[in-house]
Short mmCIF file of C-alpha atoms in Angstrom, two decimals:
data_model
loop_
_atom_site.label_atom_id
_atom_site.label_comp_id
_atom_site.label_asym_id
_atom_site.label_seq_id
_atom_site.Cartn_x
_atom_site.Cartn_y
_atom_site.Cartn_z
CA MET C 1 133.09 109.95 50.22
CA ILE C 2 132.00 107.29 47.76
CA LYS C 3 128.32 106.45 47.37
CA ILE C 4 127.43 103.09 48.91
CA PHE C 5 126.02 101.57 45.72
CA LYS C 6 129.44 101.99 44.05
CA LEU C 7 131.34 100.12 46.76
CA PRO C 8 130.91 96.51 45.49
CA LYS C 9 132.26 97.37 42.03
CA LEU C 10 135.21 99.30 43.48
CA LEU C 11 136.11 96.52 45.89
CA VAL C 12 135.91 93.83 43.21
CA ARG C 13 138.21 95.94 41.06
CA ARG C 14 140.58 96.42 43.98
CA TYR C 15 140.87 92.65 44.50
CA LEU C 16 141.37 91.94 40.79
CA VAL C 17 144.12 94.55 40.52
CA GLY C 18 145.59 93.13 43.71
CA LYS C 19 146.31 89.84 41.96
CA LYS C 20 148.47 91.67 39.40
CA ILE C 21 150.28 93.59 42.12
CA THR C 22 151.04 90.40 44.04
CA ALA C 23 152.44 88.68 40.93
CA PHE C 24 154.86 91.53 40.27
CA ASP C 25 155.89 91.76 43.92
CA ARG C 26 156.59 88.03 44.15
CA LYS C 27 159.05 88.57 41.30
CA ALA C 28 160.53 91.58 43.12
CA ASP C 29 161.06 89.45 46.23
CA ARG C 30 163.20 87.10 44.14
CA LEU C 31 165.24 89.83 42.44
CA SER C 32 165.67 92.52 45.11
CA LYS C 33 167.95 92.75 48.15
CA PRO C 34 165.94 94.72 50.72
CA SER C 35 168.20 93.65 53.59
CA LYS C 36 171.06 95.59 51.94
CA SER C 37 169.00 98.71 51.21
CA GLY C 38 169.28 100.34 54.61
CA LEU C 39 165.49 100.46 54.92
CA LYS C 40 164.85 98.68 58.21
CA GLY C 41 161.21 97.69 58.42
CA GLY C 42 160.70 99.32 55.03
CA MET C 43 161.79 102.80 56.11
CA TYR C 44 164.79 105.10 56.39
CA ILE C 45 164.85 108.35 58.38
CA GLY C 46 167.62 110.88 57.77
CA ARG C 47 168.62 114.29 56.47
CA ILE C 48 168.16 115.48 52.90
CA ASP C 49 171.70 116.80 52.43
CA GLU C 50 173.25 113.63 53.84
CA LEU C 51 171.11 111.20 51.82
CA LEU C 52 171.63 113.01 48.51
CA GLY C 53 175.23 113.95 49.29
CA VAL C 54 174.86 117.67 48.54
CA ASP C 55 175.89 120.15 51.23
CA GLY C 56 173.64 123.20 51.44
CA LEU C 57 170.86 121.61 49.36
CA THR C 58 168.17 122.16 52.01
CA GLU C 59 169.05 125.84 52.32
CA ARG C 60 168.93 126.24 48.55
CA MET C 61 165.51 124.58 48.45
CA GLN C 62 164.28 126.97 51.15
CA LYS C 63 165.37 130.01 49.12
CA SER C 64 163.93 128.74 45.83
CA GLU C 65 160.54 128.81 44.15
CA LEU C 66 159.78 125.48 45.82
CA ARG C 67 158.74 127.29 48.99
CA VAL C 68 155.10 128.27 48.46
CA THR C 69 152.80 128.58 51.46
CA PRO C 70 149.37 127.01 50.84
CA GLU C 71 146.31 129.23 50.99
CA ARG C 72 144.34 128.78 54.20
CA SER C 73 141.23 127.86 52.23
CA LYS C 74 143.00 125.05 50.34
CA ARG C 75 145.65 123.97 52.89
CA ILE C 76 147.68 122.19 50.21
CA HIS C 77 150.06 123.23 47.43
CA LEU C 78 150.71 120.71 44.64
CA SER C 79 153.11 121.34 41.75
CA TRP C 80 155.32 119.42 39.35
CA ASP C 81 157.53 122.44 38.60
CA ILE C 82 160.81 121.12 39.98
CA PRO C 83 163.98 123.22 39.46
CA ASP C 84 166.96 121.68 37.71
CA PHE C 85 169.23 121.83 40.77
CA LEU C 86 166.96 119.45 42.68
CA TRP C 87 166.66 117.08 39.73
CA GLU C 88 170.46 117.01 39.55
CA ALA C 89 170.76 116.27 43.26
CA ILE C 90 168.29 113.38 43.12
CA LEU C 91 169.65 111.80 39.95
CA GLY C 92 173.21 112.42 41.10
CA SER C 93 172.84 110.55 44.38
CA LYS C 94 174.48 107.14 44.03
CA ARG C 95 173.43 106.31 47.57
CA LEU C 96 169.75 106.88 46.86
CA GLU C 97 170.03 105.03 43.56
CA GLN C 98 171.52 101.96 45.25
CA MET C 99 168.92 101.99 48.03
CA VAL C 100 166.12 102.04 45.46
CA PHE C 101 167.53 99.21 43.36
CA ASP C 102 168.35 97.09 46.41
CA TYR C 103 164.83 97.47 47.78
CA LEU C 104 162.75 97.32 44.59
CA GLY C 105 164.95 95.30 42.24
CA PRO C 106 166.61 95.91 38.86
CA ASN C 107 163.44 97.20 37.12
CA ALA C 108 162.99 100.15 39.46
CA ARG C 109 162.45 103.63 38.04
CA LEU C 110 161.79 107.17 39.18
CA ASP C 111 158.02 107.28 38.80
CA ASP C 112 157.11 110.81 39.88
CA LEU C 113 158.55 113.97 41.43
CA TYR C 114 156.40 116.77 42.82
CA ILE C 115 155.86 119.37 45.52
CA LYS C 116 153.27 118.58 48.19
CA THR C 117 153.25 121.25 50.86
CA VAL C 118 150.54 120.85 53.51
CA ARG C 119 149.11 123.26 56.06
CA ASP C 120 147.81 121.35 59.08
CA GLY C 121 144.04 121.02 59.30
CA LEU C 122 143.81 119.47 55.82
CA ASP C 123 140.76 117.22 55.58
CA SER C 124 142.11 114.14 53.83
CA VAL C 125 141.38 110.42 53.75
CA SER C 126 145.15 110.01 53.98
CA GLU C 127 144.72 110.58 57.72
CA GLY C 128 143.26 107.08 57.88
CA TRP C 129 145.36 103.93 57.98
CA HIS C 130 146.13 102.67 54.50
CA ASP C 131 148.71 101.44 52.07
CA ASP C 132 148.87 102.99 48.60
CA ASN C 133 147.29 99.98 46.87
CA VAL C 134 150.28 99.46 44.55
CA GLY C 135 152.35 96.96 46.51
CA TYR C 136 156.06 97.66 46.96
CA ARG C 137 156.79 101.30 46.16
CA LEU C 138 159.17 103.81 47.72
CA LYS C 139 158.28 107.40 48.53
CA LEU C 140 160.90 109.93 49.55
CA PHE C 141 159.50 112.78 51.64
CA MET C 142 161.97 115.69 51.61
CA VAL C 143 160.75 118.20 54.21
CA PHE C 144 162.98 121.11 53.31
CA ASP C 145 161.31 123.67 55.58
CA ALA C 146 158.67 123.95 58.28
CA ASP C 147 156.54 126.60 59.95
CA GLY C 148 155.52 125.92 63.54
CA HIS C 149 155.24 122.24 64.44
CA PRO C 150 153.92 120.53 61.32
CA SER C 151 152.23 117.17 61.13
CA GLY C 152 154.16 113.95 60.96
CA THR C 153 153.66 110.53 59.40
CA VAL C 154 152.62 107.48 61.38
CA VAL C 155 153.94 104.16 60.08
CA ILE C 156 154.09 100.53 61.17
CA PRO C 157 157.56 99.24 60.21
CA THR C 158 157.24 95.92 58.36
CA GLU C 159 160.01 93.78 56.95
CA ARG C 160 159.93 92.15 53.51
CA PRO C 161 158.54 89.91 52.20
CA HIS C 162 155.22 91.63 52.82
CA LEU C 163 153.00 90.94 49.83
CA TYR C 164 150.12 93.27 49.07
CA THR C 165 146.67 92.37 50.34
CA VAL C 166 143.53 94.49 50.35
CA SER C 167 143.03 95.98 53.84
CA LEU C 168 139.26 95.70 53.65
CA LEU C 169 138.20 97.53 56.81
CA ASP C 170 140.67 100.36 56.28
CA GLU C 171 139.60 100.74 52.65
CA LEU C 172 135.90 100.77 53.55
CA GLY C 173 136.54 103.45 56.16
CA ARG C 174 138.31 105.66 53.62
CA MET C 175 135.71 105.05 50.91
CA LEU C 176 132.88 105.98 53.31
CA GLY C 177 134.64 109.12 54.49
CA LYS C 178 135.33 107.67 57.94
CA PRO C 179 139.07 106.94 57.89
CA LYS C 180 140.41 104.87 60.77
CA LYS C 181 142.85 106.87 62.89
CA GLU C 182 143.19 104.80 66.04
CA ASN C 183 146.55 104.01 67.61
CA ARG C 184 147.92 100.64 66.51
CA GLU C 185 150.44 98.25 67.94
CA GLN C 186 154.05 98.92 66.88
CA GLU C 187 153.18 102.21 65.18
CA GLN C 188 155.99 104.76 64.91
CA ARG C 189 155.41 108.49 64.58
CA VAL C 190 157.88 110.30 62.34
CA SER C 191 158.08 114.02 63.13
CA TYR C 192 159.72 116.53 60.81
CA GLN C 193 162.05 119.47 61.17
CA ALA C 194 163.48 121.47 58.28
CA GLY C 195 165.92 119.26 56.36
CA ASP C 196 164.48 115.91 57.43
CA CYS C 197 163.60 113.14 55.02
CA LEU C 198 161.70 109.87 55.15
CA LEU C 199 162.14 107.14 52.55
CA PHE C 200 159.56 104.40 53.04
CA ASP C 201 157.68 101.60 51.35
CA THR C 202 154.08 102.74 50.86
CA ASN C 203 153.01 99.10 51.05
CA ILE C 204 153.49 99.21 54.83
CA PRO C 205 150.57 100.59 56.90
CA HIS C 206 150.80 104.35 57.32
CA ARG C 207 148.74 107.49 57.70
CA GLY C 208 149.10 111.27 57.74
CA ASP C 209 148.56 113.15 60.96
CA TYR C 210 147.27 116.50 59.77
CA SER C 211 145.02 117.23 62.76
CA ALA C 212 147.48 116.54 65.60
CA ALA C 213 149.72 119.58 65.07
CA GLU C 214 149.73 123.17 63.87
CA GLY C 215 152.14 124.21 61.16
CA VAL C 216 153.16 123.96 57.51
CA ARG C 217 155.23 121.11 56.07
CA TYR C 218 157.11 122.23 52.93
CA CYS C 219 157.82 118.99 51.12
CA VAL C 220 159.01 117.54 47.82
CA ILE C 221 158.13 113.90 47.12
CA ALA C 222 159.93 111.48 44.83
CA GLU C 223 158.35 108.11 44.02
CA PHE C 224 160.07 104.93 42.84
CA ILE C 225 158.46 101.72 41.59
CA ASP C 226 159.04 98.68 39.40
CA SER C 227 158.58 99.97 35.84
CA GLU C 228 156.78 96.90 34.49
CA LYS C 229 154.33 96.91 37.38
CA ALA C 230 153.61 100.62 37.04
CA ASP C 231 152.89 100.24 33.32
CA ALA C 232 150.57 97.29 33.98
CA LEU C 233 148.67 99.29 36.61
CA ARG C 234 148.24 102.38 34.45
CA GLY C 235 144.69 103.69 34.91
CA LYS C 236 144.02 101.21 37.70
CA ALA C 237 146.29 102.56 40.45
CA PRO C 238 148.13 105.82 41.25
CA CYS C 239 151.29 105.14 39.23
CA GLY C 240 153.23 107.08 36.61
CA PRO C 241 154.61 110.61 36.23
CA GLY C 242 152.12 113.34 37.05
CA GLN C 243 150.20 110.70 39.02
CA GLY C 244 149.67 108.97 35.69
CA LYS C 245 147.69 111.92 34.33
CA LYS C 246 150.30 114.13 32.65
CA PRO C 247 153.97 114.13 31.67
CA ILE C 248 156.41 115.97 33.89
CA ARG C 249 159.43 118.03 32.85
CA LEU C 250 162.92 116.56 32.96
CA PRO C 251 165.77 119.02 33.66
CA HIS C 252 167.14 121.02 30.74
CA TYR C 253 170.63 119.59 31.12
CA TYR C 254 169.22 116.08 30.64
CA ALA C 255 167.90 116.94 27.21
CA ALA C 256 170.84 119.15 26.24
CA GLN C 257 173.35 116.39 26.94
CA ASN C 258 171.11 113.63 25.58
CA SER C 259 171.65 111.98 28.95
CA SER C 260 170.54 108.67 30.33
CA HIS C 261 170.20 107.49 33.91
CA PRO C 262 169.48 104.06 35.44
CA LEU C 263 166.40 105.37 37.25
CA VAL C 264 164.96 107.27 34.27
CA ASP C 265 162.73 104.99 32.22
CA GLN C 266 163.68 105.71 28.61
CA SER C 267 160.30 104.45 27.40
CA LEU C 268 158.65 107.39 29.19
CA ILE C 269 160.69 110.08 27.44
CA LEU C 270 158.23 111.35 24.87
CA SER C 271 159.51 111.47 21.32
CA GLY C 272 159.90 114.95 19.91
CA SER C 273 160.55 116.43 23.35
CA ASN C 274 163.52 115.17 25.36
CA THR C 275 162.30 116.99 28.46
CA GLN C 276 158.83 115.40 28.74
CA TYR C 277 158.65 112.31 30.94
CA GLY C 278 155.42 110.36 31.17
CA TYR C 279 152.70 108.52 29.34
CA ARG C 280 151.44 109.83 26.03
CA LEU C 281 147.89 111.01 26.60
#
């Protein structure tokens, strides 16, 4: 919870940053082709193996070091240690690549890739209605395994154009530690079983549902965003590899073959280390 005397400054900053976000997203609306992306209402629901085009990928993820059960005291496991086989599957998927470029435009990039496994009961402001305060951005939730009946994601499908605006009441609720969780018109609840995936625009209203179920959601998240917008928002919004705080590791084969990929932003490959992807600290 944020102290009340800090709220005016934070809100002013949110509105000022919002002007930058809107400018970039107006450009994206001119350059992108969201109607061809397959994301109806800003979202796509499917299966990991089918989307990435790799048979047996979910099973391999389940048997790998990705599957770590969160401690009961913490209820969440976060890590950026992604094995090479998953990197290869994501970068090798022409279908995913085309969906990202169609929805976000030609300047899209892979912005982050990490494990976020959640045990239900997590106390998080993400349970309240929100957008991610970055405008158009795609997140791919890959739920590769599940214990019990884990929490889902509640979204309100919204077609483009849908320019970013500050959702004042929702933001105040989150800042004051009283996130808004009420049912809303046209909301859609996305439930997960092992192997399910959700690709959605985090600019549409959404919320986690960590208190409505009992289970563990083993998940890897990939984020995609316009590269110029992400760079302009550095330090002002949650953008960039390692959530903008630290470089992440590219797969070994990428460095060994001196590879390039349309979704890998070459400006983020740190000189002197072909496997480090992110901002220089």
